[in-house]
CSV table of C-alpha atoms and ligand atoms in Angstrom, one decimal:
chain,number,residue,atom,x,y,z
A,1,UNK,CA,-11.2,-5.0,-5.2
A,2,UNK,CA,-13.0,-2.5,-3.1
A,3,UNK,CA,-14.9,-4.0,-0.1
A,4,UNK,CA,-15.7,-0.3,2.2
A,5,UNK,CA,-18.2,2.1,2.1
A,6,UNK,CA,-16.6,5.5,2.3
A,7,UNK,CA,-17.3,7.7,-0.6
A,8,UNK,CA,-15.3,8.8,-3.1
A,9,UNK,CA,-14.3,12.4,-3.3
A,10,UNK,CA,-13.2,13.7,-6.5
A,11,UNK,CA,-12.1,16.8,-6.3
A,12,UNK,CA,-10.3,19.1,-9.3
A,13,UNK,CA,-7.5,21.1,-8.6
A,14,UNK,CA,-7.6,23.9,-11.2
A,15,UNK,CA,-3.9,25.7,-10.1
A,16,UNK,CA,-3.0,28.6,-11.5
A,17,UNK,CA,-5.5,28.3,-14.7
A,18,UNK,CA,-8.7,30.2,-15.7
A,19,UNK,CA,-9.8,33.8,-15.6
A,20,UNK,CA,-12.9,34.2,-14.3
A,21,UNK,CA,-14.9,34.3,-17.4
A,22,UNK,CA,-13.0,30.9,-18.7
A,23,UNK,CA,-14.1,29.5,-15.1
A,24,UNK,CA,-17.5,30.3,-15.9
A,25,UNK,CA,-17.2,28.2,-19.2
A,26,UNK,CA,-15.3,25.7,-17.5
A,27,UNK,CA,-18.0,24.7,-14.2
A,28,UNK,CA,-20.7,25.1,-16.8
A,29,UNK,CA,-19.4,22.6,-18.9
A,30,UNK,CA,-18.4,20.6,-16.1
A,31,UNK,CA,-22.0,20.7,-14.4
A,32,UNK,CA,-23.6,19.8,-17.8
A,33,UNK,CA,-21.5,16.6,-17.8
A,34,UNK,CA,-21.7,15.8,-14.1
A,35,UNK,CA,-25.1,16.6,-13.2
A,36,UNK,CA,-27.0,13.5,-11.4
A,37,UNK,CA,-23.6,12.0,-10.4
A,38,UNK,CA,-24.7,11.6,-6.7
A,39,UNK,CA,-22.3,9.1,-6.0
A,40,UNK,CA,-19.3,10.4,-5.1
A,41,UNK,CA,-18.3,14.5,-3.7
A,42,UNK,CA,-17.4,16.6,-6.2
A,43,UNK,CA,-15.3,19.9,-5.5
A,44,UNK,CA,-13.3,22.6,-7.7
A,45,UNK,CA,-10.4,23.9,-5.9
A,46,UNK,CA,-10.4,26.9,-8.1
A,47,UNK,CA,-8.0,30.0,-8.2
A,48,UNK,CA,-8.9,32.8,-5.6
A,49,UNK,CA,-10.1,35.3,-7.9
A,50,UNK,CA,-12.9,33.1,-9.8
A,51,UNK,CA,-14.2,32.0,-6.5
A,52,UNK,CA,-17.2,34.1,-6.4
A,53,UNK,CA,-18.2,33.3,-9.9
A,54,UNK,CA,-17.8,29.6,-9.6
A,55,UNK,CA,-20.0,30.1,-6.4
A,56,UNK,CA,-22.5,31.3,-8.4
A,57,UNK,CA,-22.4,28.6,-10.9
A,58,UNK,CA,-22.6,25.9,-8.7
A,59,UNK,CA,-25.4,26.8,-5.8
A,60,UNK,CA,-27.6,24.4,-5.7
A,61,UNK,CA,-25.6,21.5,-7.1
A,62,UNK,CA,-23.9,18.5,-6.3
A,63,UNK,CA,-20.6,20.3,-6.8
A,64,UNK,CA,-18.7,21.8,-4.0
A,65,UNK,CA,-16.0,24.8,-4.3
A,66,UNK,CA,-12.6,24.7,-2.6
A,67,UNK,CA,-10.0,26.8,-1.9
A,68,UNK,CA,-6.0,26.4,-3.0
A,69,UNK,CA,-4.3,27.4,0.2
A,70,UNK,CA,-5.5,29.5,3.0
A,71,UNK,CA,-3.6,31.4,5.9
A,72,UNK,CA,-4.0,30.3,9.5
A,73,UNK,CA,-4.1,34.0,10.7
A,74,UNK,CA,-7.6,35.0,10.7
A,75,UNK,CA,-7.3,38.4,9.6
A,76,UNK,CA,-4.1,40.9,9.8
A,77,UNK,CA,-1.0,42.4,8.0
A,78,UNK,CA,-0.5,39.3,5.7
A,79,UNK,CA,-0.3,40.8,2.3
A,80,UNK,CA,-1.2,38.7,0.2
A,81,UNK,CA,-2.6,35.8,1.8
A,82,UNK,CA,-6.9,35.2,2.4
A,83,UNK,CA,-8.0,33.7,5.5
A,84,UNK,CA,-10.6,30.8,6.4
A,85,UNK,CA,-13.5,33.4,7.3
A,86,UNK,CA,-12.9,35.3,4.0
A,87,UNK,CA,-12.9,32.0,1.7
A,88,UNK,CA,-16.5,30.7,3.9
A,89,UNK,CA,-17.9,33.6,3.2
A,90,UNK,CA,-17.4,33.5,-0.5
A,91,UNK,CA,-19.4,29.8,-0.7
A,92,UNK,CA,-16.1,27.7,0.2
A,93,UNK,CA,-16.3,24.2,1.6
A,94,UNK,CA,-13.3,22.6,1.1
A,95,UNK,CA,-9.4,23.7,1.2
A,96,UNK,CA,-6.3,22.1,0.1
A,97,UNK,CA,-3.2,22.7,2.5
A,98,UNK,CA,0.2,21.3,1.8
A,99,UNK,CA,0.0,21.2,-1.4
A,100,UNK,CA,3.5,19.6,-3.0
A,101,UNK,CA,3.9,23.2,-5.2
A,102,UNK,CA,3.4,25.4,-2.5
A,103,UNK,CA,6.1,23.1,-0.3
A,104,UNK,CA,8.3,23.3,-3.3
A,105,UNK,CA,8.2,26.9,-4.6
A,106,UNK,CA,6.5,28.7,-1.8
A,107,UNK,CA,8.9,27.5,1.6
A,108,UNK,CA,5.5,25.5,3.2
A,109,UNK,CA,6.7,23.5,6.1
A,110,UNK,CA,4.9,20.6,8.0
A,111,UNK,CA,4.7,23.2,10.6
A,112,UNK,CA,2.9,26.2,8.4
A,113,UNK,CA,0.5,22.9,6.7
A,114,UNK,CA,-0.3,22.1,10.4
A,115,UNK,CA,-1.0,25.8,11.3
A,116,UNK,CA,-3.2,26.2,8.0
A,117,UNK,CA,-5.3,22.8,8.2
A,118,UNK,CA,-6.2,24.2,11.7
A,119,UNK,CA,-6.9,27.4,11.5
A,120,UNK,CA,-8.9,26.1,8.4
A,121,UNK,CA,-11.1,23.3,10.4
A,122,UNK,CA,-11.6,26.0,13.2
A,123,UNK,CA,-13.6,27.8,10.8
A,124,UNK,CA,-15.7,24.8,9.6
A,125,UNK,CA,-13.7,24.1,6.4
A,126,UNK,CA,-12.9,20.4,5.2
A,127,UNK,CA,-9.6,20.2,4.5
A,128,UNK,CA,-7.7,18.2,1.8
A,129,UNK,CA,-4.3,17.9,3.1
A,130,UNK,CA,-1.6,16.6,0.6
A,131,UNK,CA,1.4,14.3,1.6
A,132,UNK,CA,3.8,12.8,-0.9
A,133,UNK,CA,7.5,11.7,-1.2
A,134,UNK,CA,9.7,13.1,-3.8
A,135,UNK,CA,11.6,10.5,-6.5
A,136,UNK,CA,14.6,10.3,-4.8
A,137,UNK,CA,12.9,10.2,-1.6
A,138,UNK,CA,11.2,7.3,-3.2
A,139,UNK,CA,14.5,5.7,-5.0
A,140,UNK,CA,16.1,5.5,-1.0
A,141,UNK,CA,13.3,3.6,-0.1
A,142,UNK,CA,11.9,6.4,2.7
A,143,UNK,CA,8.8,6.6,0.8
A,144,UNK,CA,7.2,5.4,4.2
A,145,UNK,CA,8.9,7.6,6.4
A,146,UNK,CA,8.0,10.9,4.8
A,147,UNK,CA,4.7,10.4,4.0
A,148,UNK,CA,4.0,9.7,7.5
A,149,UNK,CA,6.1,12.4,9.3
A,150,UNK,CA,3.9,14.5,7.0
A,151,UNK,CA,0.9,12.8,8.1
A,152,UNK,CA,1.6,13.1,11.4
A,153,UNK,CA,2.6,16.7,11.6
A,154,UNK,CA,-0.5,17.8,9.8
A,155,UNK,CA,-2.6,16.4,11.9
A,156,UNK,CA,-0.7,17.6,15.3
A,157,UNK,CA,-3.1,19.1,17.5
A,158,UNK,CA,-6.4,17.9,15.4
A,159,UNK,CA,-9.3,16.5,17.5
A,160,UNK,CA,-10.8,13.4,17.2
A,161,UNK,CA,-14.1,15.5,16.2
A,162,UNK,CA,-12.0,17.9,13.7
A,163,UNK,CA,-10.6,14.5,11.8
A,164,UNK,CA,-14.2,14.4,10.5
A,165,UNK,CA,-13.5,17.3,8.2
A,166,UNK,CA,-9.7,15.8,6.8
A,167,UNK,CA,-9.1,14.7,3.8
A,168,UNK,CA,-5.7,13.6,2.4
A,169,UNK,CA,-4.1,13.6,-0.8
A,170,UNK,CA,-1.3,11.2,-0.9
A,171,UNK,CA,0.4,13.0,-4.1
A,172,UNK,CA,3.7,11.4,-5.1
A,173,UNK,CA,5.3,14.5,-6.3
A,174,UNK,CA,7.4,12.8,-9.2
A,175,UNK,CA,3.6,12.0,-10.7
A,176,UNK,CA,2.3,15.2,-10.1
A,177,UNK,CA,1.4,16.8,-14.1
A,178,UNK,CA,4.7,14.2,-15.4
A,179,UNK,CA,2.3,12.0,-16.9
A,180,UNK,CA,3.8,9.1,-15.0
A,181,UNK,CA,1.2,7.9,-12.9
A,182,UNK,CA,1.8,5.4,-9.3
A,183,UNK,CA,0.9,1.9,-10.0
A,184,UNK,CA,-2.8,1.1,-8.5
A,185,UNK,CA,-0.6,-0.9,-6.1
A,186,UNK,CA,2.1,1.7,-5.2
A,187,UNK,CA,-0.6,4.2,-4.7
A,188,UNK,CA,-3.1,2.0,-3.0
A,189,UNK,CA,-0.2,0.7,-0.7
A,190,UNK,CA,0.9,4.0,0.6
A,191,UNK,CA,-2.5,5.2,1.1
A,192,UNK,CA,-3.0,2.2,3.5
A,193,UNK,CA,0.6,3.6,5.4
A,194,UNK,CA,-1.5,7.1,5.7
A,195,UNK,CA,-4.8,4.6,6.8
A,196,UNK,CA,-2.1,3.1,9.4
A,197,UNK,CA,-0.9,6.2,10.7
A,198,UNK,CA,-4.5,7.8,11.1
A,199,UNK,CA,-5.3,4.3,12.9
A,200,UNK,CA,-2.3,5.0,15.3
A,201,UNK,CA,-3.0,8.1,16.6
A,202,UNK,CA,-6.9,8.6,16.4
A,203,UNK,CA,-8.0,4.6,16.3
A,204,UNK,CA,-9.1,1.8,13.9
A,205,UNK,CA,-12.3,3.4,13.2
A,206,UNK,CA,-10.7,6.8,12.6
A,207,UNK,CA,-8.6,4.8,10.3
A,208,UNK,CA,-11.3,2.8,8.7
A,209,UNK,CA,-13.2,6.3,8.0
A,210,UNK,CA,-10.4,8.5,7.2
A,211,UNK,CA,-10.9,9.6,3.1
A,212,UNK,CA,-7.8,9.3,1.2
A,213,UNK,CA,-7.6,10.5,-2.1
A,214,UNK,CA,-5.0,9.4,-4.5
A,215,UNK,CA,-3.7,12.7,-7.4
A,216,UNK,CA,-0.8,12.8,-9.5
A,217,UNK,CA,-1.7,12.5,-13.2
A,218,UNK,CA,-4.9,10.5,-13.0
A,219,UNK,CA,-6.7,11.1,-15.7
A,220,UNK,CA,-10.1,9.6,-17.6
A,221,UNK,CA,-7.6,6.2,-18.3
A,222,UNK,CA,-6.4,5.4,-15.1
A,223,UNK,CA,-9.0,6.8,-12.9
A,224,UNK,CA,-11.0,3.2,-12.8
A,225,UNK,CA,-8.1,1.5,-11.3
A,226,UNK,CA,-6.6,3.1,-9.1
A,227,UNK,CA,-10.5,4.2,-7.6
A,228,UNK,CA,-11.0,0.2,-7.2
A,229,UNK,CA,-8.2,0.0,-4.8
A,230,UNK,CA,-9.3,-0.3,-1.2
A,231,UNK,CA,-7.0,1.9,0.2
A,232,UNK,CA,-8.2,5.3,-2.5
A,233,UNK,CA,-11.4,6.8,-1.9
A,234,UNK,CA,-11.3,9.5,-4.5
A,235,UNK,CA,-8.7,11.6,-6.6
A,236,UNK,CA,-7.1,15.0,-6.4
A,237,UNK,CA,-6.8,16.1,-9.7
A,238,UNK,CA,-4.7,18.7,-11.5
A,239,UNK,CA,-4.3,18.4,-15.4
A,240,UNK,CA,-7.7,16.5,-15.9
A,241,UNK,CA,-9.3,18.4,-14.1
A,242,UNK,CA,-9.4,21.3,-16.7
A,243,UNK,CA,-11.2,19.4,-19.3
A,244,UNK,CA,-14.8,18.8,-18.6
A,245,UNK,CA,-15.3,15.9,-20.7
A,246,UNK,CA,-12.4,14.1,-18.8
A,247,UNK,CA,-13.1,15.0,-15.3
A,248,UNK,CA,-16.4,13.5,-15.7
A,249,UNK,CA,-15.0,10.6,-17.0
A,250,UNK,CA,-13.3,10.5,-13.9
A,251,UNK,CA,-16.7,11.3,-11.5
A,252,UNK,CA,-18.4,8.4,-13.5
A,253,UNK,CA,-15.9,6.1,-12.4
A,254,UNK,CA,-15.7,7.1,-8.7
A,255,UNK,CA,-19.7,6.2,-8.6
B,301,PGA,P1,-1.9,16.4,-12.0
B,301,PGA,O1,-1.9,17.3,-10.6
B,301,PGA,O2,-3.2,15.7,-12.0
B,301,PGA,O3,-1.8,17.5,-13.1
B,301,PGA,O4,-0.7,15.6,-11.9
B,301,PGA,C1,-2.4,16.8,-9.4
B,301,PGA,C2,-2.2,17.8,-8.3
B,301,PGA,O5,-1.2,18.4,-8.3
B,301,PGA,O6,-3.1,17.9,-7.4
């Protein structure tokens, strides 16, 4: 059981779901359940386009809005891509970078997740970085290995003072919307690898400190475990995340 004192985060990760006018529904729902849950953060990473209105929604509340993905340019001939300044302006706190889909289906390299989280925490933004081996990664027992290499070239070039605005997502990417969720032990054991690695490079406070959130189909079930694990101080999550009565299910149990 959990002995430490870092807070939970619990932040939802809407992907590529919700038009602007279903968002609305969606944080207003969400707010209705989650209201007076001052115990943990809680942050939508919501598409681009329903950032403004989710903005809106939330001002004033305990919930934060984040970001999917962010260049590390800060403004230029990048069509397509939204940089750190544009996303601040618009209300946004937090930002995930490294994200298993975008390394999968959108060529992101350790290198362009390490020029992103930067650029990112220049501007002020806290960033959720995610790290996670893939099954067969997993089945030759490198597990270890990758999910440090990725921790470590995130974080290349990241200040001591800049650390205070990293979060990271260990996301096994064979759990990630399968259903098939990481043992409270798998998950709370590779979480303390990212701990160990943090702990290497920046010190044991920085390690002790360091926020590691857990995602890759938690839902209202599991949620209560795998948050009682010492190692997981909070959940990044996808599926869930879209159904108000669940995520707070999940908030309540990261109090
Ligand atoms: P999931 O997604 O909860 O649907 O598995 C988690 C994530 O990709 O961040």
């Amino acid at each position: 059981m959990s002995s430490r004192r870092r807070r939970n985060v619990i932040a939802g990760n809407w992907k590529m779901n919700m038009t602007p006018s279903a968002a609305k529904e969606l944080i207003t729902d969400i707010y209705a359940k989650v209201k007076g849950k001052k115990g943990c953060d809680v942050v939508v990473c919501v598409p681009y386009v329903d950032i403004p209105t989710v903005a809106q929604a939330v001002k004033g509340t305990i919930i934060k809005v984040g970001a999917q993905n962010v260049h590390f340019a800060p403004k230029g001939a990048y069509t397509g891509e939204i940089s750190a300044e544009m996303l601040k302006e618009c209300g946004v706190q937090y930002v995930i970078v490294g994200h298993s889909e975008r390394r999968q289906y959108f060529g992101e390299t350790d290198e362009t997740v390490n020029l992103r989280a930067k650029a990112a925490l220049e501007a002020g933004l806290t960033v959720i970085v995610c790290v996670g081996e893939l099954l067969s990664e997993r089945e030759s027992g490198i597990t270890s290995e990758v999910v440090s290499r990725q921790t470590k070239l995130a974080l290349q070039g990241v200040s001591e003072e800049q650390l205070k605005n990293v979060i990271i997502a260990y996301e096994p990417v064979w759990a990630i919307g399968t259903g098939k969720t990481a043992t409270n032990e798998e998950a709370d054991e590779v979480c303390g690898i990212i701990r160990s690695v943090v702990a290497a490079k920046y010190g044991k406070q920085a390690g002790k400190q360091m926020i590691i959130q857990y995602g890759g189909s938690m839902n209202a079930k599991n949620a209560a475990g795998l948050l009682s694990m010492d190692n997981i101080d909070g959940g990044l999550i996808g599926g869930a995340s879209l159904k108000a009565e669940d995520f707070a299910v999940i908030v309540e149990a990261a109090q």
